[in-house]
Tab-separated table of N, CA, C and O in Angstrom:
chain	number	residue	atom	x	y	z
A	1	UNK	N	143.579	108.560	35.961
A	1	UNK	CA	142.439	108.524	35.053
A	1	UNK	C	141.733	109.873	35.123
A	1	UNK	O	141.281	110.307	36.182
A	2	UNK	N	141.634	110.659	33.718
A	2	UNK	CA	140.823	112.031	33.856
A	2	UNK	C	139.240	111.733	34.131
A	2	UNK	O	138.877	110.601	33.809
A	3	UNK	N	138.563	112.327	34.509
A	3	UNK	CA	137.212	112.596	34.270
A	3	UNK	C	136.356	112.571	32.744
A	3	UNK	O	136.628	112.651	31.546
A	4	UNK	N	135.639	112.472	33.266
A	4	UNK	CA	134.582	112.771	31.362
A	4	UNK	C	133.542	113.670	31.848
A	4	UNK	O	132.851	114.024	32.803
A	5	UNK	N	134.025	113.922	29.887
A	5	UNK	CA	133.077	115.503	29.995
A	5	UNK	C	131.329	114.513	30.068
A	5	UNK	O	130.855	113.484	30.550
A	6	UNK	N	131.031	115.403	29.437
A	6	UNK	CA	129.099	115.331	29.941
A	6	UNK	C	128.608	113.838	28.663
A	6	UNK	O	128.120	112.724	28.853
A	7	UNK	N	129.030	114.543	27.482
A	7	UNK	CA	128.600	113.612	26.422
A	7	UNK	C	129.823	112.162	26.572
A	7	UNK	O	129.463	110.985	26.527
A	8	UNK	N	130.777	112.467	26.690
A	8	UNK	CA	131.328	111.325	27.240
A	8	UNK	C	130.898	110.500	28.094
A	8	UNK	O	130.916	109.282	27.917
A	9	UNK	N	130.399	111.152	29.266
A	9	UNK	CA	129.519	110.161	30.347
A	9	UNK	C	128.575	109.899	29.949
A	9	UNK	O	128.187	108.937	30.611
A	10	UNK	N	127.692	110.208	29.040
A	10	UNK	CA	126.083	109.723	28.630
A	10	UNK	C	126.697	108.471	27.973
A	10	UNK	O	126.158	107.384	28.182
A	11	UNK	N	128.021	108.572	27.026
A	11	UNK	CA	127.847	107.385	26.003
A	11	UNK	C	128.378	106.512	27.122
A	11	UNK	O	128.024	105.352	26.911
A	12	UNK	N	129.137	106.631	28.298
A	12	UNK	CA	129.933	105.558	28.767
A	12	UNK	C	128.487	104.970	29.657
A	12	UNK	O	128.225	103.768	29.612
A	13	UNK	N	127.785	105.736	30.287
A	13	UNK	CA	126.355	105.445	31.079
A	13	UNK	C	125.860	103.919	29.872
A	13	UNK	O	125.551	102.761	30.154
A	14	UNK	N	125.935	104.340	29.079
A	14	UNK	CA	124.724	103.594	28.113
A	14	UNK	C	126.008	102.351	27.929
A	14	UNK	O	125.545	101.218	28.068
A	15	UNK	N	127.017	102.376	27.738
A	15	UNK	CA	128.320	101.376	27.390
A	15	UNK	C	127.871	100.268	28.441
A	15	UNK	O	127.499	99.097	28.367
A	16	UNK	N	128.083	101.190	29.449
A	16	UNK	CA	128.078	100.259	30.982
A	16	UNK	C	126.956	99.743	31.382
A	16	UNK	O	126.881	99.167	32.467
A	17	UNK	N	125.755	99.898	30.427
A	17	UNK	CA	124.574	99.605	30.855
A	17	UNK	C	123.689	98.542	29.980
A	17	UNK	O	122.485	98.295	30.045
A	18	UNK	N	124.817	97.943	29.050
A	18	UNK	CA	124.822	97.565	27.994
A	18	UNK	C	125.565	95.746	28.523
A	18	UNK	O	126.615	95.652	29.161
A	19	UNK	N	124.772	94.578	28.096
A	19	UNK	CA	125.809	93.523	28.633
A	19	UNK	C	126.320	92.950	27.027
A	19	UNK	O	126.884	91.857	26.973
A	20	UNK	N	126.117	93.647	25.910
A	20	UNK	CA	127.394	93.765	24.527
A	20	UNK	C	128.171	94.507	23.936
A	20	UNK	O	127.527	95.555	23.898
A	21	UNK	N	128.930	94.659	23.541
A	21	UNK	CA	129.486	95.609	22.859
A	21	UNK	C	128.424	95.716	21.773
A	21	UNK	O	127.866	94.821	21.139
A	22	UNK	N	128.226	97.627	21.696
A	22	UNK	CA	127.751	98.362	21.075
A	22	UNK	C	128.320	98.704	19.468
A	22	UNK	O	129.550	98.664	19.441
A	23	UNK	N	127.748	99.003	18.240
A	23	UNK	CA	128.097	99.720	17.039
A	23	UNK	C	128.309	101.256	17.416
A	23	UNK	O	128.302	101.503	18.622
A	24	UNK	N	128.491	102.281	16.561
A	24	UNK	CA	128.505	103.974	17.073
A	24	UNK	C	126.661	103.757	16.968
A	24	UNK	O	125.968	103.807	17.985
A	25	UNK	N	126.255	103.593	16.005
A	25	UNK	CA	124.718	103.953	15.427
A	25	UNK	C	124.129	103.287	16.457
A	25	UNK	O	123.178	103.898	16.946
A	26	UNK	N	124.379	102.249	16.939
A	26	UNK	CA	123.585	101.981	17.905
A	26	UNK	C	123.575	102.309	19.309
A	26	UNK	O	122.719	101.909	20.098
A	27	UNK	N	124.651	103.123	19.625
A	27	UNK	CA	124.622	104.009	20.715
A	27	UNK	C	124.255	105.449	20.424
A	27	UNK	O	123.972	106.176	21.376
A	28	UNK	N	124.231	106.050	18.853
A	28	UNK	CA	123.495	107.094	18.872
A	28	UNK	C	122.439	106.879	19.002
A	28	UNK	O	121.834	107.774	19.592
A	29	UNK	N	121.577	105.623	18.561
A	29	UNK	CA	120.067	105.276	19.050
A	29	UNK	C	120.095	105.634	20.005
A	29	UNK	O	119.726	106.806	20.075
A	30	UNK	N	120.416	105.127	21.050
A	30	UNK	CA	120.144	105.067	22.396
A	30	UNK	C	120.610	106.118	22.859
A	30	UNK	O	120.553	105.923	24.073
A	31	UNK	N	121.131	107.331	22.664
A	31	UNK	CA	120.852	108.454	23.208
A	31	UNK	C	119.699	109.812	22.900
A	31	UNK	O	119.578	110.789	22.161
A	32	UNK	N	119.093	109.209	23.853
A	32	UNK	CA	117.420	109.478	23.558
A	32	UNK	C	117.195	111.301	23.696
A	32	UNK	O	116.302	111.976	23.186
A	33	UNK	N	118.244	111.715	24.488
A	33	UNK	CA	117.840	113.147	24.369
A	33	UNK	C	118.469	114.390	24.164
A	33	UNK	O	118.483	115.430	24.822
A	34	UNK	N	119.191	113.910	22.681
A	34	UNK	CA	120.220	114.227	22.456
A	34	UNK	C	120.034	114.266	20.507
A	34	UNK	O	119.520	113.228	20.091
A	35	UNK	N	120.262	114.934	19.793
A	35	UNK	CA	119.971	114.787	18.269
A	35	UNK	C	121.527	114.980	17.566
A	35	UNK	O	121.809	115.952	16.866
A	36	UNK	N	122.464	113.890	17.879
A	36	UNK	CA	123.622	114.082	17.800
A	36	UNK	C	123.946	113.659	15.762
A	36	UNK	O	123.168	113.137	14.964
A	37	UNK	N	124.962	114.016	15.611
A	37	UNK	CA	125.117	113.414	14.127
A	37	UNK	C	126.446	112.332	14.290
A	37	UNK	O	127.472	112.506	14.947
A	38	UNK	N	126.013	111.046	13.375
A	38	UNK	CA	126.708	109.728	13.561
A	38	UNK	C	128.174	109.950	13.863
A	38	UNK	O	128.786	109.257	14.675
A	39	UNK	N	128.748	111.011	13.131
A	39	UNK	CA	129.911	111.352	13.190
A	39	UNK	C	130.623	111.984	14.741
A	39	UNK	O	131.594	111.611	15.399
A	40	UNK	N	129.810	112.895	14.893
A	40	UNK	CA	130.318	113.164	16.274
A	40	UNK	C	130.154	112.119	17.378
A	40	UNK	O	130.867	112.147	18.381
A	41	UNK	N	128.891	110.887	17.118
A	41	UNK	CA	129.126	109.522	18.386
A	41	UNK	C	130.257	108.900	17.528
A	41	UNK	O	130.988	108.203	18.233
A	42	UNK	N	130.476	108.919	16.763
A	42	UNK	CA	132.002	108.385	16.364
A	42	UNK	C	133.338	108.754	16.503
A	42	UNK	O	134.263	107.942	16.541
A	43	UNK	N	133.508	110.479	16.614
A	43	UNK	CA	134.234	110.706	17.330
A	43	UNK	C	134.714	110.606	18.886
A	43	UNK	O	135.849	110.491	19.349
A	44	UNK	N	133.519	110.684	19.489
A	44	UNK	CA	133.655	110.260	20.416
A	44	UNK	C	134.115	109.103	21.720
A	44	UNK	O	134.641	109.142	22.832
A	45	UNK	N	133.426	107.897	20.587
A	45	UNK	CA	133.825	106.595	20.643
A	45	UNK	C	135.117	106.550	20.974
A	45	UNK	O	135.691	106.190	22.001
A	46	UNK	N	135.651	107.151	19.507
A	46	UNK	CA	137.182	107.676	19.045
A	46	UNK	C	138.006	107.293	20.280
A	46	UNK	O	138.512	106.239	20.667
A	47	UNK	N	137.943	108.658	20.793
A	47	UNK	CA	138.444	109.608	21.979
A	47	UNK	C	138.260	108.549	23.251
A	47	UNK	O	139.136	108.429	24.108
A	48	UNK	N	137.230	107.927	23.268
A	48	UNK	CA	137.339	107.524	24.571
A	48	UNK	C	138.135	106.003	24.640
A	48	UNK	O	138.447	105.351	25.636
A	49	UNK	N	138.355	105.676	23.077
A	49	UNK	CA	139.010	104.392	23.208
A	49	UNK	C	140.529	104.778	23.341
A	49	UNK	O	141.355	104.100	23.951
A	50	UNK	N	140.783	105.957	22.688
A	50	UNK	CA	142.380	106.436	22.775
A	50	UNK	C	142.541	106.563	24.544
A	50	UNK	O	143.533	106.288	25.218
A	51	UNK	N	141.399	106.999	24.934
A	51	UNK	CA	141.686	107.062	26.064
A	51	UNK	C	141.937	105.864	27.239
A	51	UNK	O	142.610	105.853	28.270
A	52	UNK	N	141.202	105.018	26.683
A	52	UNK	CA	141.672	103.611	27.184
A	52	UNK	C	140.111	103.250	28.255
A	52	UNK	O	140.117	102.369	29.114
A	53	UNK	N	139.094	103.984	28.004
A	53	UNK	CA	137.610	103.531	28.814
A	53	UNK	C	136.932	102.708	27.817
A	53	UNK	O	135.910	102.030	27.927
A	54	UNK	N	137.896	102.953	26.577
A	54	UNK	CA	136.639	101.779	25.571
A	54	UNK	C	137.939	100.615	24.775
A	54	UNK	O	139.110	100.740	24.417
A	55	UNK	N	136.906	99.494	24.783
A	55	UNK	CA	137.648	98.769	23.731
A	55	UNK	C	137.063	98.204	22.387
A	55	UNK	O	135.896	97.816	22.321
A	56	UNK	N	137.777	98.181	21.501
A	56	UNK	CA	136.884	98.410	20.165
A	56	UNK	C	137.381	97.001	19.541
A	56	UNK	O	138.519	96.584	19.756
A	57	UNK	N	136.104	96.050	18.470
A	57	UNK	CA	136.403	94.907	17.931
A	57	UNK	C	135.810	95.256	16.628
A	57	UNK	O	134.942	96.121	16.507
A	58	UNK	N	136.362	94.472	15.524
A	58	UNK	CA	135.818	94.725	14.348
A	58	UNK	C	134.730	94.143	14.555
A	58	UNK	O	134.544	93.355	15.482
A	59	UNK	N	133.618	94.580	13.433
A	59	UNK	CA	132.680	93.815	13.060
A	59	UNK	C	131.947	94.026	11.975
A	59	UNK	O	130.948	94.744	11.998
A	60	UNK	N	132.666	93.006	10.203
A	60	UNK	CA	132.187	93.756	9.120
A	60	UNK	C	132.931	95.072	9.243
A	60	UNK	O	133.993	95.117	9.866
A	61	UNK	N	132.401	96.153	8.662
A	61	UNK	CA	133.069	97.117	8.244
A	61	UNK	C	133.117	97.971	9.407
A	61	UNK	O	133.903	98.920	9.411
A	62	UNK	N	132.338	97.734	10.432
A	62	UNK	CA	131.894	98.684	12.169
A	62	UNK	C	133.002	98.079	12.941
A	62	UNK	O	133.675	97.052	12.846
A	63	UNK	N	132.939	99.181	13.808
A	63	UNK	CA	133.644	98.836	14.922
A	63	UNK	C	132.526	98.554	16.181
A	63	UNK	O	131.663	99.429	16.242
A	64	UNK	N	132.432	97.669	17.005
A	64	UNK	CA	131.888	97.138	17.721
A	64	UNK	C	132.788	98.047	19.367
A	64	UNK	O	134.010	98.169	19.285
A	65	UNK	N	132.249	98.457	20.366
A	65	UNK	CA	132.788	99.345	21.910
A	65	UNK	C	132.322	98.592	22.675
A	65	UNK	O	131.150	98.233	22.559
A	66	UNK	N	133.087	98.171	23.621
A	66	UNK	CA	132.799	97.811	25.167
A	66	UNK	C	133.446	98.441	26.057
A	66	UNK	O	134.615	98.552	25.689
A	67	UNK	N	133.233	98.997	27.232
A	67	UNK	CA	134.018	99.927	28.586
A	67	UNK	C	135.145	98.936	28.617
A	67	UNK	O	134.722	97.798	28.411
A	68	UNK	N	136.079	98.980	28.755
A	68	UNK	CA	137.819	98.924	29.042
A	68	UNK	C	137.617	97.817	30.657
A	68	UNK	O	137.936	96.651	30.890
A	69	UNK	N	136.961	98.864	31.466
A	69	UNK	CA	136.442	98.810	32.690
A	69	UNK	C	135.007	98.623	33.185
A	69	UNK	O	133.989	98.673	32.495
A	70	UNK	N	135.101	98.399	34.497
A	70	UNK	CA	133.307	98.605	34.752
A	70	UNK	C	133.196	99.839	35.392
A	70	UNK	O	134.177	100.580	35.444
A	71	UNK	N	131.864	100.232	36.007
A	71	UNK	CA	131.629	101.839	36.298
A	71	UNK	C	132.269	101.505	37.539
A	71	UNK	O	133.288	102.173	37.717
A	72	UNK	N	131.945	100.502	38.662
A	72	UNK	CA	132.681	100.514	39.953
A	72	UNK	C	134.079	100.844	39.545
A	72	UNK	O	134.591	101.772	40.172
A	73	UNK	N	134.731	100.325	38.707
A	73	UNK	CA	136.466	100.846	39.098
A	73	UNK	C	136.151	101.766	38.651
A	73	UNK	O	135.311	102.295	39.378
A	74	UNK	N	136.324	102.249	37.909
A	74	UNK	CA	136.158	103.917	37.297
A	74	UNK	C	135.962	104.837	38.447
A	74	UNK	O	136.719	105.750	38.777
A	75	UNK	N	134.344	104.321	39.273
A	75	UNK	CA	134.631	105.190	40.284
A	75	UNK	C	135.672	105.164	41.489
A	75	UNK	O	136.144	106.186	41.986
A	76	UNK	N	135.927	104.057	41.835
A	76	UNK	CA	137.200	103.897	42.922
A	76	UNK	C	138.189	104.951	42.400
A	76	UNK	O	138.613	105.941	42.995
A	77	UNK	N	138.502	104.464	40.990
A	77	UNK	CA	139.824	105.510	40.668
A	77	UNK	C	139.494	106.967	40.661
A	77	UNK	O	140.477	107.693	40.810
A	78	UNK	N	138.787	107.334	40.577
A	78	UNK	CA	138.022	108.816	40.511
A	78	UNK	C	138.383	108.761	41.924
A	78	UNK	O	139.270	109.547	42.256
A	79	UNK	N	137.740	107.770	43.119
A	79	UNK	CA	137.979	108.452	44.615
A	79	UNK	C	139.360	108.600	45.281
A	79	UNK	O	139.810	109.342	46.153
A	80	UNK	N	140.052	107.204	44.228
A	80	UNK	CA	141.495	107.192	44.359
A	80	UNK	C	142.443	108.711	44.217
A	80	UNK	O	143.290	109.195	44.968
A	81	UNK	N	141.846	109.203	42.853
A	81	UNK	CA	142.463	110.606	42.652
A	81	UNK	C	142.267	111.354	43.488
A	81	UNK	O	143.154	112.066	43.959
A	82	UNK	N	140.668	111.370	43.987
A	82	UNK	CA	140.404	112.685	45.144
A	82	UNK	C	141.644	112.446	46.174
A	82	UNK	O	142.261	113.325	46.777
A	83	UNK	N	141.828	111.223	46.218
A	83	UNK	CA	142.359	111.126	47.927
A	83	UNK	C	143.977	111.321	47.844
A	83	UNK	O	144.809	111.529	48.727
A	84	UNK	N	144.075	111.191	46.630
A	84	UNK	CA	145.738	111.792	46.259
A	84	UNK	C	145.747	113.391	46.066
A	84	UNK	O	146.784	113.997	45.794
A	85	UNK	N	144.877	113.829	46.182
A	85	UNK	CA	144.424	115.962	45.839
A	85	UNK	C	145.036	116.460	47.301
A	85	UNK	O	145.833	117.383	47.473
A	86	UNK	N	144.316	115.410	48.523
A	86	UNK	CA	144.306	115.841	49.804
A	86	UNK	C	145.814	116.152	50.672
A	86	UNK	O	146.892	115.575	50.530
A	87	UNK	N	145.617	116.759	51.175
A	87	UNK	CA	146.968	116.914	51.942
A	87	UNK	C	147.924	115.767	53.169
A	87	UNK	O	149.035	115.395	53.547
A	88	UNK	N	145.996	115.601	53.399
A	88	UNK	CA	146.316	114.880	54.744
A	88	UNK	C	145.196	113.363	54.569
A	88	UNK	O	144.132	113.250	55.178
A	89	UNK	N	145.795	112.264	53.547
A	89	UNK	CA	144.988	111.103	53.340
A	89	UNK	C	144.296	110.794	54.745
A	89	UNK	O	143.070	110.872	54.679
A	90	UNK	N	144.869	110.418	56.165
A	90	UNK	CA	144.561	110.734	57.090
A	90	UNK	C	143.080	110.703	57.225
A	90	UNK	O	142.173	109.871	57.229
A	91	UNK	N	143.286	112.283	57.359
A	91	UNK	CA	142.092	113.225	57.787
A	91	UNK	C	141.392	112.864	56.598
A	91	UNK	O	140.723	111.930	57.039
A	92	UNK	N	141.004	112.985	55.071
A	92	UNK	CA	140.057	112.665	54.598
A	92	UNK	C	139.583	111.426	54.763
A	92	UNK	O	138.357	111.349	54.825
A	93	UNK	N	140.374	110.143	54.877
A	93	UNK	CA	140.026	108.947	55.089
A	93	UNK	C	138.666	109.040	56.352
A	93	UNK	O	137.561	108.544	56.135
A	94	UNK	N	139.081	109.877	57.851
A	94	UNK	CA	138.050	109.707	58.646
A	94	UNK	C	137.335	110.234	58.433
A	94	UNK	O	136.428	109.856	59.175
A	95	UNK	N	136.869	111.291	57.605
A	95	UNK	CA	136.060	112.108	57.014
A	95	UNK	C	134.954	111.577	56.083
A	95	UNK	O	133.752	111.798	55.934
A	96	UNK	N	135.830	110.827	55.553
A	96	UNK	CA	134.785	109.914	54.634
A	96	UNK	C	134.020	108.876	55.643
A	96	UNK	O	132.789	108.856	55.651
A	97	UNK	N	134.695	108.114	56.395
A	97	UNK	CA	134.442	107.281	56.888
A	97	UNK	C	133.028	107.947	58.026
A	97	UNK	O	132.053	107.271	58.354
A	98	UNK	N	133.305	109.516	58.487
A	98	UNK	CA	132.120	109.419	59.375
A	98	UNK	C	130.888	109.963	58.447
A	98	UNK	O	129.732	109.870	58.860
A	99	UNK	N	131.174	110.505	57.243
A	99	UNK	CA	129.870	110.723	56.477
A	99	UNK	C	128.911	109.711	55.550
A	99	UNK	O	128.008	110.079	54.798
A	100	UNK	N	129.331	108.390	55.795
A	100	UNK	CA	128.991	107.309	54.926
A	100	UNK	C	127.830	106.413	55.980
A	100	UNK	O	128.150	106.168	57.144
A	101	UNK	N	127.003	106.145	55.636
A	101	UNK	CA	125.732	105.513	56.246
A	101	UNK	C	126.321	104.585	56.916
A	101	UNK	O	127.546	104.542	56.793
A	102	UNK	N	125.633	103.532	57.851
A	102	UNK	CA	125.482	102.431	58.971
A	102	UNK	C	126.185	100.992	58.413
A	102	UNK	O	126.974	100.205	58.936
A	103	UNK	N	125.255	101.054	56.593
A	103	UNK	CA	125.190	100.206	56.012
A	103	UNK	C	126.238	100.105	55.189
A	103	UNK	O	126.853	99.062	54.969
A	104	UNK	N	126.508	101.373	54.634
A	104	UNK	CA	128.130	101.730	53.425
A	104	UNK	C	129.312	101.371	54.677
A	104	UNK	O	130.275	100.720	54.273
A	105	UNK	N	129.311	101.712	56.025
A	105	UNK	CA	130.241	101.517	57.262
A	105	UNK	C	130.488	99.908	57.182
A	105	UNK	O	131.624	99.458	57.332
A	106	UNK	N	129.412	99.097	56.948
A	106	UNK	CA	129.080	97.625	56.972
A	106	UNK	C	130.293	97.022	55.547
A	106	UNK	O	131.203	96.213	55.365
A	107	UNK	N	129.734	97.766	55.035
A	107	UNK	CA	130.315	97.053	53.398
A	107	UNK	C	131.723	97.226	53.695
A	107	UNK	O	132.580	96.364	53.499
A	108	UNK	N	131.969	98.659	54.294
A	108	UNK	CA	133.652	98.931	53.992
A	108	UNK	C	134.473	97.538	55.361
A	108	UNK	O	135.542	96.929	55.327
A	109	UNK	N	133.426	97.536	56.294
A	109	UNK	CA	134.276	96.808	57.166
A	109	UNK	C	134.419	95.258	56.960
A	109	UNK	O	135.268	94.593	57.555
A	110	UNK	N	133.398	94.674	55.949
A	110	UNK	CA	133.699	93.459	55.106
A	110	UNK	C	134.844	93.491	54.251
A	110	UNK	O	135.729	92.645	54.379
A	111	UNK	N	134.923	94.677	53.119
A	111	UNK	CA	136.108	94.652	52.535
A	111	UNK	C	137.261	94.653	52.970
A	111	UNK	O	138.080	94.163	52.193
A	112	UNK	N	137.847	95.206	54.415
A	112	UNK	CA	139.058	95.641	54.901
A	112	UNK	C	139.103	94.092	55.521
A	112	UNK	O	140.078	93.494	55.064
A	113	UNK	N	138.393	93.366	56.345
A	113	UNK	CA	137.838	92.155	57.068
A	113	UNK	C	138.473	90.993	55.691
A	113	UNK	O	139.350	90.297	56.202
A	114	UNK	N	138.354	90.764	54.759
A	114	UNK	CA	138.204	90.108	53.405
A	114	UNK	C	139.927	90.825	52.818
A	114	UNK	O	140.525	90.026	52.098
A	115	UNK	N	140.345	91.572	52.959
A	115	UNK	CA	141.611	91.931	51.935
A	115	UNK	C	142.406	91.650	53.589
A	115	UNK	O	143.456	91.199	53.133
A	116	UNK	N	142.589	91.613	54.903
A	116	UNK	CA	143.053	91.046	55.747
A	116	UNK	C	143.808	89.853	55.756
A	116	UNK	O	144.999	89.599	55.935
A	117	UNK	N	142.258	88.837	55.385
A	117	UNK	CA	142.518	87.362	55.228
A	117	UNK	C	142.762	86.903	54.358
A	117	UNK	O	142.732	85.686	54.174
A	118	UNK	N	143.184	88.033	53.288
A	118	UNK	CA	144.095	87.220	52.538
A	118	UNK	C	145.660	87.004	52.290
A	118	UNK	O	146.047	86.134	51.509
């Protein structure tokens, strides 16, 4: 999974922050600081559904967007990629593991604890 550029992440921010699928116009509303023209949040849309982060339903003559995904996987796979960059999974694994708080240490040792027993 690639990254997104800047305006890509604002519209996917607002997608994911959203509990319906969105129109384009109504996600150019909602990008509040930004004076975009309908066409370019439509291209965009575009692009990110080819890309497979959006999924699109008719509605009337609009197309209606919802994220593909939620932001948690998105980011896993983003950390997934980092950790395939590394040389030595290893060594970044403990790396991560000693820079992550008391409490993030807590969560990860439920998850590993929980994918165990099953």
């Amino acid at each position: 999974m690639k990254g997104l550029g800047e305006l890509e992440r604002s519209i996917m921010d607002i997608l994911w922050a959203e509990s319906n699928a969105l129109t384009a116009r109504e996600v150019g509303r909602l990008i509040a600081d930004r004076d975009l023209a309908p066409t370019t949040v439509m291209t965009v849309l575009d692009r990110l559904t080819r890309k497979g982060f959006l999924e699109r339903t008719r509605d009337g003559r609009a197309w209606r967007y919802q994220p593909a995904e939620s932001r948690d996987t998105y980011i896993a796979e983003l950390m997934l990629e980092a950790l395939d960059l590394t040389g030595d999974r290893s060594a970044a694994l403990t790396r991560f593991a000693q820079a992550v708080s008391g409490t993030e240490a807590e969560i990860l040792r439920r998850a590993l604890t929980e994918l165990e027993e099953e």
